[in-house]
Amino acid sequence: MTNINKTPTLKIIAEIIGCSASTVSRALQDHPGISQDTKKRICEMAKKMDYSPDSVARSLQKKSTTTIGVIVPEIRHDFFSSAIDGIEDRAYQAGYTIIVSKSNEDYNREVLNTRSLTSNRVAGIIASVAQTTRDGQHFLAIRKRGIPVVLFDRVLEDVDVSKVIVDDYVGAYNSVKHLIDCGCIRIGHLSGPKHLKISNARLRGYKAALENAGIGYDDNLVVTVELDEKHGMEGVRQLLNLENKPDAIFAINDPVAVGAHKEIQSQGYIIPDDISITGFSNNPITEMIEPQLTTVDQHGYKMGQMAAELILDEINSDQVDWAPETRIVETELIIRGSTVKN
Amino acid sequence: MTNINKTPTLKIIAEIIGCSASTVSRALQDHPGISQDTKKRICEMAKKMDYSPDSVARSLQKKSTTTIGVIVPEIRHDFFSSAIDGIEDRAYQAGYTIIVSKSNEDYNREVLNTRSLTSNRVAGIIASVAQTTRDGQHFLAIRKRGIPVVLFDRVLEDVDVSKVIVDDYVGAYNSVKHLIDCGCIRIGHLSGPKHLKISNARLRGYKAALENAGIGYDDNLVVTVELDEKHGMEGVRQLLNLENKPDAIFAINDPVAVGAHKEIQSQGYIIPDDISITGFSNNPITEMIEPQLTTVDQHGYKMGQMAAELILDEINSDQVDWAPETRIVETELIIRGSTVKN
DNA sequence: AATAGTTATGCAAACGTTTGCATGAATTGA
DNA sequence: TCAATTCATGCAAACGTTTGCATAACTATT
């Protein structure tokens, strides 16, 4: 599509007013060296012509953009879209725009994304890494070029950049503590695959809460499952088959909890009267089932905000070597009907 | 944060190789006028230094970017994040990046967003308008400057730009026809506010399907509700209070359907044996409830893809006056347990 | 009236590309 | 051997900004 109306530039305004482009530039910036009269004339004309500065040209000259690059494994996913939302809000407040790209859980595409973003001279990159990403060289290389990098949620342990993570341990601890406070004494746990950091952190939280309450740990009450609904159903069956059944379930995440929820009900138990249950993540589903699920909010939106704040701090710092910083987002226990009668 | 390693540029490579920047530029573009030998030396060096061209500088010189601007009312919302996903995929394939901004359902912010995007010299803008937007001047002005605009889903009727919309009429028709095919003969409709286009289109589809099947239209079976779960519950109560109760419900959207779903079950009716029910949108919730909800997929992802395709066509066209085009996305009926026993 | 100081403005370079044109070297054909 | 042709490369301008420095026109001070 070709341009019909020409976009106004400094030079065009300058010609109309009868001055130089520098004067127009300075007038628009309210530079002290320009007379009130000229300023007024120029500003009026600029407004009349609906002038807006060419950020491309400005970025070239300033050698920096006001754009933040974002890389996520998946866009169409409540947690990530919430995070993007949080990033956008903070960026918008600071006058920045965001370029969103997704890796599709593919390491190679993630590397390509970083190249594209650096090529676009973004002021910084916020990323949550793909499941297939093991190595963080691409992020380190960017950082060495002076572009701040913030990893959030899915971070790489051994990569020395700023990070925003959630405290899974505390989240799990509080969740289990809540079950105990509700009077449950035999709490089962549907745990995740052992190679995942979150599984271990949440399992530790579970154990600590039990110990703190003086409840003995029972190996039979912990079942390891994959992170989806189907496995939640299967896992909980094992627990319901025990002769000494649990009176509560702490599930590693919401899909697993939803699976358990269904299975428990289809076996005729009443939630929360017979068995209480809690999940993790605060997915939208948790509000849609009956009774609604008590869960741990991971605050995707909040994490996005914090990641944006962190990167803006780093961008605006003039320190040559900003030490990477890790910020931890507090989880929040959302108490609903699956643990408390309403 | 300050730069430590300098980013390689054409000039730097030129100095190392001992030629001019133009030669490097041409070599990297595989320009015919450069000798094989020089090309090889230059390309190797560029790779070694991990050179990637400065898109900012290139955009300035070429007077065009490879960035598409996206404006949505809300990011954290399944339909919109799916649409963004679809846009990203197509854009990525074409070598474009996307800038995502949200209006927060606020007309003024939407106008600001368009300014920011044009200032960033995006190649085109894809938008879904805010609820408070009545006037489309801001989009027309952009288009007059030669920047293609594509509106999707929430479009402005009187604004002459390209559009991607869904056929609500057909979607509703098929949904109701399905209920009829399942043997239902007394089909209630939870309709939406009368000033919304979607309400009317879906209502027309409902009526047409009935008429086509020779089923008389009964005013008592249509209840107007707000578009959320709570009103779905309230609305369906009216229908269940009729002495001649419906044997099926077609709800204007999924939240309303979910509300109705809950209410129907809590009154002791069995879905779909006593009453069948269908929604609209294919929100993730629809798969999470028991029985799962038959619904109409609006294909947010597909709409995003189509919007991206449309804008890329327009960007790559050299026609001075590209006639706006409207493309209609076919809805798809997703049949699940709320209408058919499994 | 001459100098110093102030005020308002313009010039030109720079940011990193791309590309039309010019130039010089090498090759070809007679 | 000379002109014509081809080949490889460089020069310089342009894209729209910003900004240090120079300059011109005043104003104030003596």
XYZ file of C-alpha atoms (C1' of nucleotides) in Angstrom:
744
model
C 0.000 0.000 0.000
C 1.415 3.362 -0.946
C 1.445 6.603 0.923
C -1.010 9.240 -0.187
C -0.695 11.969 2.420
C 2.881 12.609 3.386
C 3.621 12.285 7.060
C 4.734 15.578 8.588
C 8.394 15.852 9.561
C 10.453 18.458 11.337
C 11.716 19.745 8.022
C 8.267 20.192 6.579
C 7.105 22.122 9.616
C 10.296 24.158 9.480
C 9.622 25.169 5.895
C 6.093 26.248 6.675
C 7.111 28.251 9.707
C 10.195 29.571 7.967
C 12.897 28.357 10.291
C 15.304 25.438 10.552
C 14.509 21.897 11.571
C 16.680 22.285 14.659
C 14.505 25.114 15.873
C 11.384 23.044 15.422
C 12.974 20.145 17.233
C 13.983 22.348 20.126
C 10.669 24.161 20.277
C 8.823 20.867 20.543
C 11.095 19.819 23.381
C 10.490 23.125 25.140
C 14.179 23.921 24.941
C 15.012 27.139 26.878
C 16.895 28.734 24.007
C 13.825 29.219 21.836
C 11.649 32.334 22.137
C 8.162 31.985 23.513
C 6.678 33.362 20.351
C 8.401 30.883 18.040
C 7.604 28.022 20.356
C 3.951 28.881 20.298
C 3.787 29.135 16.534
C 5.629 25.869 16.059
C 3.642 23.920 18.617
C 0.379 25.083 17.175
C 1.388 24.088 13.694
C 2.641 20.710 14.904
C -0.646 20.026 16.598
C -2.580 21.192 13.591
C -0.658 18.841 11.336
C -0.927 16.041 13.876
C 2.833 15.707 13.942
C 4.337 12.905 15.924
C 8.077 12.374 15.937
C 9.495 9.490 13.988
C 10.648 7.117 16.708
C 12.703 5.225 14.193
C 14.810 8.264 13.364
C 14.978 9.269 16.980
C 16.056 5.814 18.064
C 18.795 5.789 15.474
C 20.153 9.096 16.613
C 19.787 8.345 20.310
C 21.106 4.842 19.858
C 18.331 3.477 21.995
C 14.672 2.595 21.637
C 11.771 2.678 24.061
C 10.761 -0.840 23.234
C 10.961 -3.885 25.450
C 11.140 -7.332 23.887
C 9.136 -10.157 25.414
C 9.621 -13.853 24.724
C 7.189 -16.435 26.049
C 6.833 -20.119 25.258
C 3.147 -19.684 24.567
C 0.840 -16.688 24.332
C -2.502 -18.425 24.520
C -2.178 -19.508 28.108
C -3.646 -17.799 31.123
C -0.416 -17.445 33.050
C 1.578 -16.022 30.166
C -1.100 -13.741 28.833
C -1.504 -12.375 32.355
C 2.227 -11.828 32.543
C 2.242 -10.064 29.183
C -0.590 -7.938 30.468
C 1.404 -6.964 33.539
C 4.440 -6.156 31.448
C 2.380 -4.069 29.050
C 0.852 -2.061 31.856
C 4.130 -1.109 33.462
C 5.791 -0.490 30.117
C 2.918 1.722 29.037
C 3.204 3.761 32.212
C 6.877 4.328 31.487
C 6.237 5.263 27.874
C 7.591 2.019 26.490
C 6.043 -0.339 23.977
C 6.435 -4.105 23.914
C 7.296 -6.488 21.124
C 5.839 -9.901 21.885
C 7.280 -13.055 20.397
C 6.788 -16.664 21.269
C 9.208 -19.546 21.216
C 6.552 -22.221 20.872
C 8.493 -24.158 23.506
C 11.284 -24.496 20.964
C 14.847 -23.641 21.899
C 15.864 -22.792 18.344
C 12.989 -20.445 17.816
C 13.817 -18.816 21.117
C 17.335 -18.115 19.908
C 15.931 -16.680 16.685
C 13.592 -14.510 18.736
C 16.472 -13.047 20.694
C 18.280 -12.258 17.443
C 15.244 -10.558 16.023
C 14.780 -8.503 19.164
C 18.390 -7.378 19.356
C 18.207 -6.543 15.695
C 15.245 -4.371 16.560
C 17.454 -2.722 19.165
C 15.076 -3.296 22.033
C 16.034 -1.604 25.264
C 15.751 -4.884 27.133
C 14.401 -8.408 26.948
C 11.992 -10.139 29.309
C 11.721 -13.872 28.771
C 10.327 -17.089 30.137
C 12.293 -19.931 28.617
C 11.111 -22.813 26.488
C 10.862 -26.301 27.942
C 13.604 -27.466 25.582
C 16.004 -24.713 26.608
C 18.919 -25.954 28.658
C 21.555 -23.422 27.767
C 21.413 -19.678 28.284
C 24.260 -18.480 26.104
C 21.912 -16.475 23.921
C 20.791 -14.457 26.914
C 24.282 -13.923 28.234
C 25.498 -12.717 24.844
C 22.744 -10.122 24.764
C 23.559 -8.939 28.204
C 27.197 -8.565 27.264
C 26.102 -6.181 24.571
C 24.592 -4.003 27.228
C 20.993 -5.084 26.824
C 19.357 -5.966 30.151
C 17.703 -9.362 30.402
C 15.092 -10.445 32.928
C 13.932 -14.044 33.133
C 10.638 -14.790 34.835
C 8.932 -17.920 36.142
C 10.744 -20.402 33.934
C 14.296 -19.346 34.587
C 17.697 -20.910 34.021
C 19.515 -21.452 37.286
C 23.034 -21.121 36.003
C 22.471 -18.028 33.864
C 23.570 -14.904 35.636
C 20.812 -12.420 34.772
C 18.004 -10.821 36.738
C 15.052 -13.015 37.572
C 11.515 -12.902 38.868
C 10.324 -16.119 40.417
C 7.616 -17.377 42.650
C 8.249 -18.953 46.022
C 6.836 -22.418 45.495
C 7.984 -23.580 48.876
C 6.063 -20.925 50.771
C 3.047 -21.276 48.510
C 2.865 -24.984 49.208
C 3.524 -24.501 52.898
C 0.675 -22.044 53.284
C -1.669 -24.187 51.316
C -1.054 -27.235 53.474
C -1.107 -25.165 56.629
C -4.546 -23.933 55.613
C -5.747 -27.527 55.269
C -4.427 -28.282 58.726
C -6.131 -25.175 60.096
C -9.358 -26.500 58.600
C -8.971 -29.555 60.773
C -7.525 -32.002 58.263
C -4.981 -34.376 59.675
C -4.384 -36.882 56.936
C -3.325 -34.872 53.917
C -2.404 -36.508 50.637
C -0.179 -34.885 48.043
C -0.336 -35.320 44.292
C 3.250 -34.400 43.487
C 4.868 -33.639 40.123
C 7.711 -35.258 38.172
C 10.829 -35.400 40.295
C 13.151 -33.658 37.848
C 11.142 -30.422 38.017
C 12.211 -27.784 40.469
C 8.626 -26.865 41.277
C 7.815 -30.429 42.286
C 10.565 -30.519 44.831
C 9.949 -27.049 46.202
C 6.254 -27.772 46.682
C 6.946 -31.150 48.183
C 9.320 -29.559 50.664
C 6.655 -27.005 51.562
C 4.193 -29.808 52.112
C 6.538 -31.705 54.390
C 7.502 -28.636 56.371
C 3.884 -27.722 57.054
C 3.149 -31.215 58.293
C 6.201 -31.273 60.484
C 5.432 -27.880 61.943
C 2.013 -29.114 62.938
C 3.420 -32.256 64.442
C 1.858 -34.482 61.817
C 3.980 -37.421 60.780
C 4.974 -37.807 57.161
C 3.490 -40.840 55.435
C 5.052 -41.993 52.197
C 1.831 -43.665 51.089
C 0.111 -40.314 50.945
C 2.401 -38.889 48.263
C 1.733 -39.917 44.671
C 3.814 -38.698 41.754
C 1.819 -37.750 38.662
C 2.159 -35.935 35.336
C 0.855 -32.387 35.329
C -2.536 -32.808 33.747
C -6.116 -33.530 34.594
C -6.089 -37.147 33.498
C -3.189 -37.981 35.756
C -4.872 -36.099 38.555
C -7.793 -38.516 38.317
C -5.534 -41.548 38.239
C -3.341 -40.312 41.058
C -6.186 -39.606 43.411
C -7.596 -43.096 42.833
C -4.515 -44.530 44.479
C -5.097 -42.369 47.510
C -8.776 -43.267 47.703
C -7.867 -46.943 47.616
C -5.840 -46.731 50.801
C -7.598 -48.320 53.740
C -6.697 -45.242 55.760
C -8.010 -42.623 53.364
C -6.876 -39.012 53.322
C -9.213 -36.247 54.464
C -7.519 -33.685 52.216
C -5.490 -33.464 49.002
C -2.860 -30.908 48.112
C -2.388 -31.080 44.332
C 0.744 -29.861 42.580
C -1.275 -27.702 40.189
C -4.798 -26.846 39.104
C -5.305 -29.309 36.259
C -4.276 -32.145 38.552
C -6.554 -30.758 41.244
C -9.455 -30.553 38.826
C -8.932 -34.163 37.820
C -8.867 -35.203 41.447
C -11.914 -33.064 42.142
C -13.928 -34.862 39.482
C -12.812 -38.306 40.530
C -13.527 -37.657 44.186
C -17.033 -36.487 43.384
C -17.727 -39.302 40.965
C -16.833 -41.754 43.693
C -19.534 -40.155 45.771
C -17.478 -38.221 48.287
C -18.531 -34.724 49.241
C -16.037 -31.851 48.900
C -15.078 -30.427 51.362
C -17.035 -32.425 53.947
C -15.392 -35.760 53.266
C -12.280 -34.563 51.510
C -10.855 -31.070 51.089
C -8.708 -30.205 48.131
C -6.347 -27.437 47.042
C -4.593 -26.695 43.749
C -1.885 -24.358 42.571
C -1.918 -21.516 40.006
C -5.389 -20.028 40.232
C -6.334 -20.924 36.676
C -9.725 -19.595 35.588
C -11.169 -23.113 35.766
C -10.855 -23.094 39.510
C -13.768 -20.718 39.765
C -15.897 -22.658 37.351
C -16.204 -25.934 39.156
C -18.489 -26.720 42.042
C -17.368 -26.304 44.739
C -14.821 -23.761 43.620
C -11.232 -24.733 44.186
C -8.999 -23.302 46.872
C -5.707 -22.632 45.158
C -2.460 -20.685 45.246
C -2.348 -17.636 43.013
C 0.975 -17.379 41.223
C 0.187 -13.866 40.124
C 1.184 -13.983 36.479
C 0.094 -10.379 36.156
C 2.152 -9.356 39.164
C 5.190 -11.227 37.906
C 4.893 -9.418 34.602
C 4.738 -6.104 36.387
C 7.749 -6.911 38.490
C 9.740 -8.116 35.527
C 8.949 -4.869 33.755
C 9.899 -2.804 36.776
C 13.138 -4.670 37.126
C 14.103 -4.209 33.516
C 13.165 -0.536 33.533
C 15.390 -0.019 36.555
C 18.189 -1.706 34.738
C 17.618 0.236 31.524
C 17.614 3.534 33.341
C 20.641 2.756 35.411
C 23.910 4.070 34.090
C 25.949 1.566 35.987
C 28.353 -0.249 33.725
C 27.878 -3.496 35.508
C 24.504 -3.905 37.080
C 24.504 -6.926 39.343
C 21.685 -9.306 38.441
C 18.890 -9.252 40.943
C 16.345 -11.900 41.799
C 12.939 -10.850 43.017
C 10.480 -13.252 44.497
C 6.762 -12.832 44.053
C 4.672 -13.801 46.982
C 2.012 -16.331 46.263
C -1.433 -15.832 47.649
C -3.740 -18.465 48.982
C -7.184 -18.116 47.459
C -9.624 -19.801 49.777
C -12.770 -21.181 48.206
C -15.396 -23.834 48.712
C -13.211 -26.879 48.195
C -11.756 -26.415 51.655
C -14.345 -24.357 53.496
C -18.092 -24.676 53.562
C -19.861 -21.518 52.490
C 22.861 0.043 31.784
C 25.779 0.927 29.598
C 27.229 -0.875 26.672
C 30.418 -2.788 27.233
C 30.987 -4.674 23.991
C 30.295 -2.559 20.951
C 27.728 -3.978 18.585
C 29.224 -4.735 15.168
C 28.180 -2.467 12.316
C 28.814 -2.466 8.594
C 31.525 0.127 9.036
C 33.379 -1.889 11.634
C 33.330 -4.981 9.471
C 34.431 -2.870 6.507
C 37.438 -1.590 8.398
C 38.503 -5.060 9.408
C 38.126 -6.463 5.917
C 39.600 -3.358 4.365
C 36.757 -2.256 2.127
C 33.850 0.174 2.212
C 30.629 -0.198 4.123
C 28.714 -0.349 0.857
C 30.647 -3.414 -0.170
C 29.859 -5.120 3.091
C 26.206 -4.218 2.764
C 26.068 -5.595 -0.749
C 28.037 -8.708 0.067
C 25.628 -9.551 2.868
C 22.715 -9.128 0.491
C 24.415 -11.380 -2.037
C 24.458 -8.562 -4.545
C 25.689 -9.755 -7.990
C 28.292 -7.011 -8.327
C 30.521 -8.326 -5.546
C 33.208 -10.922 -6.217
C 32.776 -14.362 -4.765
C 36.005 -14.063 -2.870
C 35.090 -10.814 -1.135
C 31.621 -12.076 -0.374
C 33.011 -15.128 1.317
C 35.451 -13.165 3.437
C 32.810 -10.692 4.483
C 30.144 -13.255 5.279
C 32.540 -15.274 7.372
C 33.599 -12.263 9.332
C 29.990 -11.172 9.835
C 29.077 -14.580 11.163
C 32.123 -14.657 13.390
C 31.225 -11.311 14.888
C 27.574 -12.310 15.185
C 26.561 -9.316 13.128
C 22.904 -8.604 12.693
C 21.774 -5.544 10.784
C 20.361 -2.645 12.728
C 16.683 -2.726 11.829
C 16.271 0.762 13.152
C 18.747 2.179 10.669
C 17.401 0.031 7.906
C 13.847 1.080 8.632
C 14.823 4.714 8.527
C 16.522 4.354 5.186
C 13.833 2.136 3.692
C 11.080 4.256 5.178
C 9.275 1.169 6.341
C 9.475 -1.288 9.200
C 8.674 -4.968 9.446
C 6.562 -4.469 12.516
C 2.821 -4.844 12.840
C 0.976 -3.007 15.588
C -1.776 -4.787 17.492
C -4.371 -3.137 19.706
C -6.730 -5.193 21.821
C -9.115 -4.156 24.598
C -7.651 -6.769 26.915
C -4.744 -9.175 26.702
C -5.604 -11.492 29.547
C -8.597 -13.020 27.892
C -8.736 -16.274 26.025
C -10.189 -14.912 22.813
C -7.754 -12.043 22.507
C -4.671 -13.934 23.552
C -5.589 -16.578 20.985
C -5.970 -13.880 18.368
C -2.610 -12.377 19.307
C -1.148 -15.836 19.019
C -2.556 -16.245 15.515
C -1.264 -12.850 14.483
C 2.175 -13.614 15.894
C 2.398 -16.890 14.033
C 1.592 -15.431 10.637
C 3.726 -12.373 11.245
C 6.638 -14.544 12.301
C 6.344 -16.610 9.154
C 6.526 -13.444 7.091
C 9.509 -12.122 9.025
C 7.494 -9.487 10.865
C 7.397 -8.728 14.566
C 4.385 -7.486 16.508
C 3.974 -4.676 18.975
C 1.112 -5.446 21.327
C -0.769 -2.729 23.128
C -4.038 -2.743 24.973
C -6.732 -0.135 25.221
C -8.137 -1.393 28.498
C -11.579 -0.902 26.942
C -10.878 2.811 26.965
C -11.390 4.898 23.845
C -8.837 7.516 24.821
C -6.148 5.008 25.484
C -6.960 3.383 22.158
C -6.347 6.682 20.397
C -3.067 7.064 22.270
C -2.126 3.553 21.223
C -2.644 4.358 17.580
C -0.457 7.438 17.942
C 2.284 5.450 19.579
C 2.136 2.822 16.862
C 2.245 5.289 14.004
C 5.084 7.036 15.750
C 6.847 3.702 15.750
C 6.214 3.566 12.022
C 4.517 0.205 12.084
C 3.786 -1.278 8.685
C 0.156 -1.778 9.627
C -2.273 -1.914 12.534
C -4.566 -4.735 13.559
C -7.142 -3.776 16.144
C -10.216 -4.878 18.009
C -11.938 -1.795 19.345
C -12.749 -0.840 22.915
C -16.292 -1.046 24.195
C -16.345 2.720 24.615
C -15.219 3.383 21.061
C -17.941 4.824 18.875
C -15.919 6.813 16.405
C -13.231 5.513 14.061
C -11.537 8.723 12.981
C -8.244 7.647 14.485
C -8.200 4.578 12.247
C -9.202 6.461 9.136
C -6.485 9.067 9.701
C -3.879 6.327 9.893
C -5.116 4.716 6.769
C -4.967 8.037 4.957
C -1.294 8.153 5.803
C -0.831 4.945 3.897
C -0.802 2.581 6.865
C -3.142 -0.387 6.387
C -5.653 -1.038 9.146
C -7.495 -4.271 9.826
C -10.238 -4.463 12.426
C -11.222 -7.838 13.807
C -14.145 -9.186 15.822
C -15.133 -5.910 17.440
C -15.346 -3.738 14.378
C -16.880 -0.369 13.607
C -19.546 -0.643 10.972
C -19.170 2.773 9.456
C -15.398 2.812 9.267
C -14.168 1.937 5.824
C -11.194 -0.346 6.538
C -10.567 -4.059 6.129
C -12.252 -6.334 8.619
C -12.248 -9.888 9.870
C -15.464 -10.919 11.518
C -17.282 -13.997 12.563
C -20.658 -14.995 11.197
C -22.762 -14.950 14.321
C -25.905 -15.663 12.391
C -24.624 -18.899 10.890
C -22.974 -19.901 14.161
C -26.258 -19.533 16.015
C -28.222 -21.218 13.248
C -25.992 -24.281 13.292
C -26.056 -24.478 17.036
C -29.845 -24.465 17.190
C -30.114 -26.804 14.222
C -27.910 -29.226 16.129
C -30.278 -29.101 19.092
C -33.169 -29.822 16.775
C -31.264 -32.703 15.216
C -30.798 -34.078 18.720
C -34.547 -34.234 19.026
C -35.228 -31.078 21.001
C -38.396 -29.279 20.069
C -38.811 -26.636 22.728
C -35.653 -24.602 22.649
C -35.127 -21.630 24.929
C -32.725 -18.813 24.174
C -30.779 -16.707 26.643
C -30.248 -13.662 24.484
C -27.939 -10.672 25.009
C -28.532 -6.926 25.362
C -30.501 -5.628 22.408
C -28.070 -2.856 21.431
C -25.302 -5.338 20.658
C -24.911 -6.533 17.125
C -24.017 -10.044 18.224
C -27.258 -10.365 20.189
C -29.359 -9.613 17.170
C -27.361 -11.737 14.755
C -27.529 -14.737 17.063
C -31.203 -14.202 17.754
C -31.881 -14.122 14.019
C -29.936 -17.351 13.603
C -32.008 -18.917 16.362
C -35.276 -17.884 14.772
C -34.218 -19.002 11.312
C -33.257 -22.455 12.517
C -36.592 -22.878 14.253
C -38.518 -21.675 11.266
C -36.607 -23.949 8.927
C -37.536 -26.898 11.086
C -41.143 -25.860 11.213
C -41.026 -25.057 14.910
C -43.099 -22.093 15.949
C -41.397 -19.141 17.650
C -42.462 -18.608 21.244
C -41.697 -15.263 22.841
C -41.750 -16.770 26.317
C -38.733 -18.877 25.476
C -36.450 -15.908 24.850
C -34.982 -14.158 27.864
C -32.658 -11.175 27.607
C -29.689 -11.230 29.987
C -26.363 -9.548 30.629
C -23.356 -11.447 29.363
C -22.116 -13.111 32.507
C -22.518 -16.238 34.544
C -24.682 -14.721 37.225
C -27.235 -13.488 34.719
C -27.133 -16.863 33.029
C -28.327 -18.438 36.261
C -31.046 -15.863 36.734
C -32.187 -16.037 33.135
C -32.514 -19.778 33.058
C -34.609 -19.705 36.203
C -37.293 -17.842 34.296
C -37.313 -20.548 31.667
C -37.443 -23.328 34.230
C -40.420 -21.645 35.881
C -42.538 -21.909 32.760
C -45.209 -24.543 33.028
C -44.186 -25.707 29.579
C -40.471 -26.055 30.221
C -37.823 -26.043 27.477
C -35.970 -29.217 26.608
C -32.923 -27.244 25.430
C -31.211 -23.893 25.931
C -29.163 -21.956 23.414
C -27.124 -19.398 25.382
C -25.692 -16.255 23.844
C -22.209 -17.040 25.158
C -20.247 -19.415 27.340
C -20.364 -17.603 30.684
C -24.146 -17.381 30.389
C -24.267 -21.032 29.389
C -22.128 -22.015 32.358
C -24.418 -20.141 34.701
C -27.425 -21.871 33.204
C -25.618 -25.185 33.372
C -25.059 -24.830 37.104
C -28.581 -23.695 37.824
C -30.121 -26.481 35.786
C -28.085 -29.071 37.630
C -28.691 -27.573 41.039
C -32.436 -27.796 40.365
C -31.909 -31.492 39.855
C -32.272 -31.763 36.105
C -29.925 -33.997 34.166
C -27.955 -32.561 31.251
C -28.470 -33.518 28.462
C -31.230 -36.052 29.283
C -33.720 -33.533 30.632
C -32.325 -30.395 29.114
C -29.603 -29.897 26.510
C -27.557 -26.744 26.428
C -25.182 -24.949 24.073
C -22.938 -21.914 24.484
C -20.916 -19.680 22.223
C -17.159 -18.968 22.062
C -15.496 -22.208 23.130
C -13.905 -20.740 26.212
C -11.594 -23.129 28.081
C -14.184 -23.484 30.848
C -16.465 -25.348 28.515
C -14.212 -28.383 28.722
C -13.881 -28.214 32.458
C -17.464 -28.660 33.495
C -19.416 -31.891 33.637
C -20.908 -32.637 31.204
C -18.716 -30.612 28.885
C -20.453 -27.864 27.014
C -21.375 -27.973 23.348
C -20.419 -24.573 22.002
C -19.546 -22.563 18.927
C -15.857 -21.978 18.367
C -15.184 -18.412 17.305
C -11.645 -19.267 16.364
C -9.758 -16.413 17.928
C -6.541 -17.945 16.694
C -7.895 -18.271 13.191
C -9.175 -14.714 13.198
C -5.762 -13.508 14.255
C -4.175 -15.432 11.432
C -6.614 -14.055 8.900
C -6.192 -10.520 10.136
C -2.432 -10.907 9.777
C -2.767 -12.363 6.303
C -5.039 -9.561 5.265
C -2.742 -6.863 6.526
C 0.313 -8.481 4.966
C -1.466 -8.563 1.640
C -2.249 -4.929 1.996
C 1.269 -4.019 3.087
C 2.817 -5.828 0.178
C 0.424 -4.428 -2.363
C 1.635 -1.400 -4.253
C -1.832 -0.273 -5.118
C -2.380 3.315 -4.194
C -5.905 2.694 -3.102
C -6.524 -0.752 -1.798
C -10.226 -1.339 -1.404
C -11.045 -2.471 2.122
C -11.946 -6.098 2.274
C -14.084 -7.976 4.785
C -13.347 -11.598 5.478
C -15.657 -13.797 7.439
C -14.379 -16.572 9.643
C -16.503 -19.642 9.768
C -17.578 -20.701 13.196
C -17.387 -24.320 14.156
C -19.814 -26.229 16.277
C -17.996 -28.170 18.962
C -20.256 -30.977 20.053
C -19.814 -32.232 23.597
C -21.702 -33.920 26.375
C -24.161 -31.145 27.128
C -26.144 -32.064 24.040
C -25.150 -35.652 23.319
C -24.741 -38.568 25.659
C -21.304 -40.141 25.502
C 30.448 54.341 21.442
C 32.737 50.348 22.461
C 32.611 46.060 24.904
C 30.591 42.361 27.228
C 26.838 39.605 27.893
C 22.517 37.621 26.533
C 19.165 35.671 23.455
C 17.522 33.326 19.466
C 18.603 30.808 15.691
C 21.107 28.053 12.112
C 24.771 24.814 10.454
C 26.483 20.545 10.208
C 27.601 16.146 11.915
C 26.148 11.936 13.580
C 23.382 7.498 14.165
C 23.739 2.691 10.480
C 21.733 1.522 6.459
C 20.910 1.279 1.259
C 21.624 2.423 -3.469
C 22.449 5.313 -7.881
C 26.286 6.739 -9.988
C 31.157 7.135 -10.878
C 35.593 5.161 -11.228
C 39.305 2.268 -12.049
C 40.986 -2.206 -13.256
C 40.864 -6.188 -15.823
C 39.305 -8.565 -19.822
C 37.860 -9.015 -24.425
C 37.761 -8.391 -29.413
C 39.456 -6.339 -33.474
C 47.549 -1.859 -29.338
C 43.530 0.550 -28.594
C 38.810 0.889 -27.750
C 34.904 -1.330 -25.892
C 33.056 -4.094 -22.493
C 32.683 -6.205 -18.131
C 33.644 -6.497 -13.334
C 34.471 -4.982 -8.619
C 34.419 -1.463 -5.643
C 33.913 3.209 -3.539
C 31.640 7.809 -2.922
C 28.072 10.287 -1.348
C 23.424 11.233 -0.485
C 19.408 10.113 1.809
C 16.100 8.645 5.609
C 14.396 12.159 10.286
C 16.229 13.165 14.456
C 19.236 15.525 18.067
C 22.776 18.527 19.715
C 27.459 20.979 20.130
C 29.123 24.868 18.294
C 29.044 29.076 15.712
C 26.851 33.248 14.644
C 23.986 37.092 14.402
C 21.186 40.379 16.546
C 19.976 42.624 20.475
C 20.550 44.668 25.403
C 23.009 46.347 29.064
C 27.053 48.256 31.132
C 30.724 51.263 31.222
